[in-house]
mmCIF file with all atom_site columns, C-alpha atoms in Angstrom:
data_model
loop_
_atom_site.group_PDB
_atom_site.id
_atom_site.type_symbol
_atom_site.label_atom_id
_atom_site.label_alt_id
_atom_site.label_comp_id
_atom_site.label_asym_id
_atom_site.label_entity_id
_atom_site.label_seq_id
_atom_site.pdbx_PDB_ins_code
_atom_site.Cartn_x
_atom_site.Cartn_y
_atom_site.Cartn_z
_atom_site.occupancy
_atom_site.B_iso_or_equiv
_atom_site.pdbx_formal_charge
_atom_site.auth_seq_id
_atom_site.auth_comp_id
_atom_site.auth_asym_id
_atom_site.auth_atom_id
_atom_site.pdbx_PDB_model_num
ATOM 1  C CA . UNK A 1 1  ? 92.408  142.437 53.823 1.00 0.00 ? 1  UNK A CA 1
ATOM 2  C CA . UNK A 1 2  ? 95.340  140.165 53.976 1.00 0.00 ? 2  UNK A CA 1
ATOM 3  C CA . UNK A 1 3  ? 97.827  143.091 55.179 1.00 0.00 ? 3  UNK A CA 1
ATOM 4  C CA . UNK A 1 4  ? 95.681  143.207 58.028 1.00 0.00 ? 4  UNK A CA 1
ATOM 5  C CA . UNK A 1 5  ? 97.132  139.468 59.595 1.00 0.00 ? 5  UNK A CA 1
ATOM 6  C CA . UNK A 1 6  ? 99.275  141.090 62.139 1.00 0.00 ? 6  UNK A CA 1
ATOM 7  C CA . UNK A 1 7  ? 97.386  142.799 63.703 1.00 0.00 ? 7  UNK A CA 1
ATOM 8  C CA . UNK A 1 8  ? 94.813  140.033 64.330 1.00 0.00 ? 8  UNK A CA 1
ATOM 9  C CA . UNK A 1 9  ? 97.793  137.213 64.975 1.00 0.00 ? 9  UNK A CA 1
ATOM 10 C CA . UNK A 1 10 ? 99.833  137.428 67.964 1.00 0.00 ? 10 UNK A CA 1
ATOM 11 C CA . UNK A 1 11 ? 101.823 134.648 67.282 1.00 0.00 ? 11 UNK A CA 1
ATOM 12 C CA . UNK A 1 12 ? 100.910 131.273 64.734 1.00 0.00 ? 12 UNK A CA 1
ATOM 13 C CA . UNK A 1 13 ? 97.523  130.360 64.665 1.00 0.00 ? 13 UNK A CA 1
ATOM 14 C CA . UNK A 1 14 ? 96.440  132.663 67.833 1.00 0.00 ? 14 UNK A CA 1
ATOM 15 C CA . UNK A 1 15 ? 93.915  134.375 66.634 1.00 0.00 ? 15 UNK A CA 1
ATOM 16 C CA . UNK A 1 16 ? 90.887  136.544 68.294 1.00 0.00 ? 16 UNK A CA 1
ATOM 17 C CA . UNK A 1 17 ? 87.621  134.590 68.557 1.00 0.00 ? 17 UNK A CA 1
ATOM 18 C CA . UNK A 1 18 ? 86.071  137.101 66.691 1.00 0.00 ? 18 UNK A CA 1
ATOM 19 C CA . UNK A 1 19 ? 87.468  140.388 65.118 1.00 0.00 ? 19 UNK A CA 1
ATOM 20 C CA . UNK A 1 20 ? 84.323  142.736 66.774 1.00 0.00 ? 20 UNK A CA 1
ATOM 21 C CA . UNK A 1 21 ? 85.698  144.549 69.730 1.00 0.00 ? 21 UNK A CA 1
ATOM 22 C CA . UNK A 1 22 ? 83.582  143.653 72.164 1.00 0.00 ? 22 UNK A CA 1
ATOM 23 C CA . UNK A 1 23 ? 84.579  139.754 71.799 1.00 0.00 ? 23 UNK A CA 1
ATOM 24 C CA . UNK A 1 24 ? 88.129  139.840 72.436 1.00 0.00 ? 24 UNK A CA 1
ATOM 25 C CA . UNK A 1 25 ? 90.474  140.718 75.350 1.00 0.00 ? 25 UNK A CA 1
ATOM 26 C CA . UNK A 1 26 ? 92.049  143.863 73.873 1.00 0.00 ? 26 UNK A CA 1
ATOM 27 C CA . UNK A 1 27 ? 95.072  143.353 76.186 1.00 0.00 ? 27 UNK A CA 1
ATOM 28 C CA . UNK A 1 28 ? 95.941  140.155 74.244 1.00 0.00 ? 28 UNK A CA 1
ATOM 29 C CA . UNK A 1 29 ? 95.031  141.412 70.854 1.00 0.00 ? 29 UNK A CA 1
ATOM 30 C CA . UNK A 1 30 ? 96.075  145.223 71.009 1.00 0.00 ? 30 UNK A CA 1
ATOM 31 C CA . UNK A 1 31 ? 96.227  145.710 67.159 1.00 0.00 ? 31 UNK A CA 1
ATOM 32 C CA . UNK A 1 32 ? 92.675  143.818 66.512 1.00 0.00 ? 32 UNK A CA 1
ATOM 33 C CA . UNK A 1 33 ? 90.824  146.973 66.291 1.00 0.00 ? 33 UNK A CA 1
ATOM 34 C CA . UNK A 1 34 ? 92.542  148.264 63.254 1.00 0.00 ? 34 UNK A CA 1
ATOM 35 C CA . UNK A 1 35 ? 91.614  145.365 61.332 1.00 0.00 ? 35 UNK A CA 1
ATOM 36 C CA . UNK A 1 36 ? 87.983  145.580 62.568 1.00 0.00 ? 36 UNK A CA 1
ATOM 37 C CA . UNK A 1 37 ? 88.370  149.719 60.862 1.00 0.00 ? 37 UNK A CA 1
ATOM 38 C CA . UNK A 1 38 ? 89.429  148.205 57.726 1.00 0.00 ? 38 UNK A CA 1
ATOM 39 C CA . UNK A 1 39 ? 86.784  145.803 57.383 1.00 0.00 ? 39 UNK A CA 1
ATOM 40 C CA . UNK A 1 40 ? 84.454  144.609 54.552 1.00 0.00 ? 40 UNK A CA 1
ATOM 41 C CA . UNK A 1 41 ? 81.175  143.950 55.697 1.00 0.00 ? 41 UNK A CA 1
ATOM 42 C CA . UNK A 1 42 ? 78.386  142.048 53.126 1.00 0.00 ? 42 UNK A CA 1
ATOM 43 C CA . UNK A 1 43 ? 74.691  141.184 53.158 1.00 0.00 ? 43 UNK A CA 1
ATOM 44 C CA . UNK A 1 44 ? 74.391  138.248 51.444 1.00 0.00 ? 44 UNK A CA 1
ATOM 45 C CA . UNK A 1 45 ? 70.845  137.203 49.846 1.00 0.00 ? 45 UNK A CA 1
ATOM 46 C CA . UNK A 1 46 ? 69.174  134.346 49.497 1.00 0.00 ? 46 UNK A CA 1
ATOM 47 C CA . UNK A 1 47 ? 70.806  132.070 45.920 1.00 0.00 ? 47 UNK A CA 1
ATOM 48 C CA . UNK A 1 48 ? 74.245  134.404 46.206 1.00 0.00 ? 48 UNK A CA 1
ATOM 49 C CA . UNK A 1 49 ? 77.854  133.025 46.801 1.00 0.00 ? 49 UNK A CA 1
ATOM 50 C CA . UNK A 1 50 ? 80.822  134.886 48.178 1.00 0.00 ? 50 UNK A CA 1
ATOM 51 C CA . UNK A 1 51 ? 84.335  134.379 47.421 1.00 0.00 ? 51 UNK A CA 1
ATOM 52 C CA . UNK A 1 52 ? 86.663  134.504 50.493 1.00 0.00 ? 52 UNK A CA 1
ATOM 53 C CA . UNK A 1 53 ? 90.456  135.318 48.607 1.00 0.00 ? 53 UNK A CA 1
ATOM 54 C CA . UNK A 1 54 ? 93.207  133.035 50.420 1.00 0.00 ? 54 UNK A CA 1
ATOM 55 C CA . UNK A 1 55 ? 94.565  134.847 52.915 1.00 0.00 ? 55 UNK A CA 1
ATOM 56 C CA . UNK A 1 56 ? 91.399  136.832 53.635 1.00 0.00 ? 56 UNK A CA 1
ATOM 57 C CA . UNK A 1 57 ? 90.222  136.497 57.919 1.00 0.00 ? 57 UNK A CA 1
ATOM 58 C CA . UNK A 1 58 ? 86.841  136.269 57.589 1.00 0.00 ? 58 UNK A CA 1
ATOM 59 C CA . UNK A 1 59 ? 83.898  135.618 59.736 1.00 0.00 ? 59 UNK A CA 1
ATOM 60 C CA . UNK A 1 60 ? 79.872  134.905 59.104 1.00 0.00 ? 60 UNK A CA 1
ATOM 61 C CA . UNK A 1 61 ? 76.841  135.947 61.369 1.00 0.00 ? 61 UNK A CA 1
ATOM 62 C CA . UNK A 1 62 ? 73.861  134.379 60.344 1.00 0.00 ? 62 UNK A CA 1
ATOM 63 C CA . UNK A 1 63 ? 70.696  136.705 60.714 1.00 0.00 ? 63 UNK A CA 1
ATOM 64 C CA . UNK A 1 64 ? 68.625  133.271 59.652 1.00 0.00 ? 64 UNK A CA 1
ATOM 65 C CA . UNK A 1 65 ? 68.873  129.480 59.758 1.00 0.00 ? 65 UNK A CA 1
ATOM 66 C CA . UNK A 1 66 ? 71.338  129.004 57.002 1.00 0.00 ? 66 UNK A CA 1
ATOM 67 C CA . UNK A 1 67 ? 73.920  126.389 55.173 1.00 0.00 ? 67 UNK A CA 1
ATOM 68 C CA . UNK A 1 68 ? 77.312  127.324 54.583 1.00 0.00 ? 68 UNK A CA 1
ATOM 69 C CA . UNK A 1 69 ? 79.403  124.880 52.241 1.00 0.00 ? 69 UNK A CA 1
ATOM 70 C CA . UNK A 1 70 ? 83.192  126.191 52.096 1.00 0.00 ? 70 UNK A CA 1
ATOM 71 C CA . UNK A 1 71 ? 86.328  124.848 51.174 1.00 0.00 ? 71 UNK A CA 1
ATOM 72 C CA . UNK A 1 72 ? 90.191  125.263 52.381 1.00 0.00 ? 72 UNK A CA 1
ATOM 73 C CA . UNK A 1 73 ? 92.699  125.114 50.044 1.00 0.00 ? 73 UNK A CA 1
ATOM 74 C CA . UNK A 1 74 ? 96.374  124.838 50.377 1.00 0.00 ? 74 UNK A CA 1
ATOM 75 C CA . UNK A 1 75 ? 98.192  126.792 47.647 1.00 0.00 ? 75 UNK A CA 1
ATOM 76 C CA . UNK A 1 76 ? 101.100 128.137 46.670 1.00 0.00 ? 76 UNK A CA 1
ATOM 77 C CA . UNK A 1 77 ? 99.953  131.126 48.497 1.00 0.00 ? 77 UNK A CA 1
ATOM 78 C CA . UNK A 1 78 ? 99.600  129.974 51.910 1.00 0.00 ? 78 UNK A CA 1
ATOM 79 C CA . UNK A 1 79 ? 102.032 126.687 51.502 1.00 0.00 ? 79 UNK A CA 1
ATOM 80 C CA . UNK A 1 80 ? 104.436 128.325 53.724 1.00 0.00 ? 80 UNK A CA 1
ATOM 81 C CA . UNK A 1 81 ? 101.823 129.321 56.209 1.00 0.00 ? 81 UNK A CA 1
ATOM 82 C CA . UNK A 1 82 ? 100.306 125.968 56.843 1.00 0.00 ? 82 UNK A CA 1
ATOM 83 C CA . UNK A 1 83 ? 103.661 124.612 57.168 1.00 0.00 ? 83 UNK A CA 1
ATOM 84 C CA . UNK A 1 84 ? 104.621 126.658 59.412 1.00 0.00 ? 84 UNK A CA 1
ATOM 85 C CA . UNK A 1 85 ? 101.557 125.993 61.494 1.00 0.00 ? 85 UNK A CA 1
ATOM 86 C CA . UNK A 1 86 ? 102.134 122.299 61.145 1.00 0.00 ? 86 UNK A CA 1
#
């Protein structure tokens, strides 16, 4: 969830290279594991589509050779986010 950015970035756009536990330092990210508590995860079959929220840190494992299409926006709800980062 999108209350759980802090505790996955230490400062702008330093993130974890993943939010499992055993594939981050948890010196650098102390908070990480919360977020990886709180998390959401989905099976996704073969014709279905998933709708990642703005805000929403995400990550895919494919089990199977696979083709991901997705899209970044920039919206009035992350505007002062990316500028930020820019």
């Amino acid at each position: 969830p999108p209350d759980c950015k802090d505790q996955l970035e230490i400062r702008p756009g330093h993130w974890p290279p993943s939010a499992q536990p055993e594939m981050y330092d948890a010196k650098e990210f102390p908070e990480a594991h919360r977020a990886f508590e709180r998390r959401i995860e989905v099976i996704q079959e073969p014709g279905e589509l998933i709708f990642v929220p703005s805000g929403w840190y995400h990550e895919v494992e494919h089990f199977t050779l696979a083709i991901s299409i997705n899209h970044n926006w920039l919206n009035a709800s992350n505007v002062e986010e990316v500028w930020n980062f820019l």
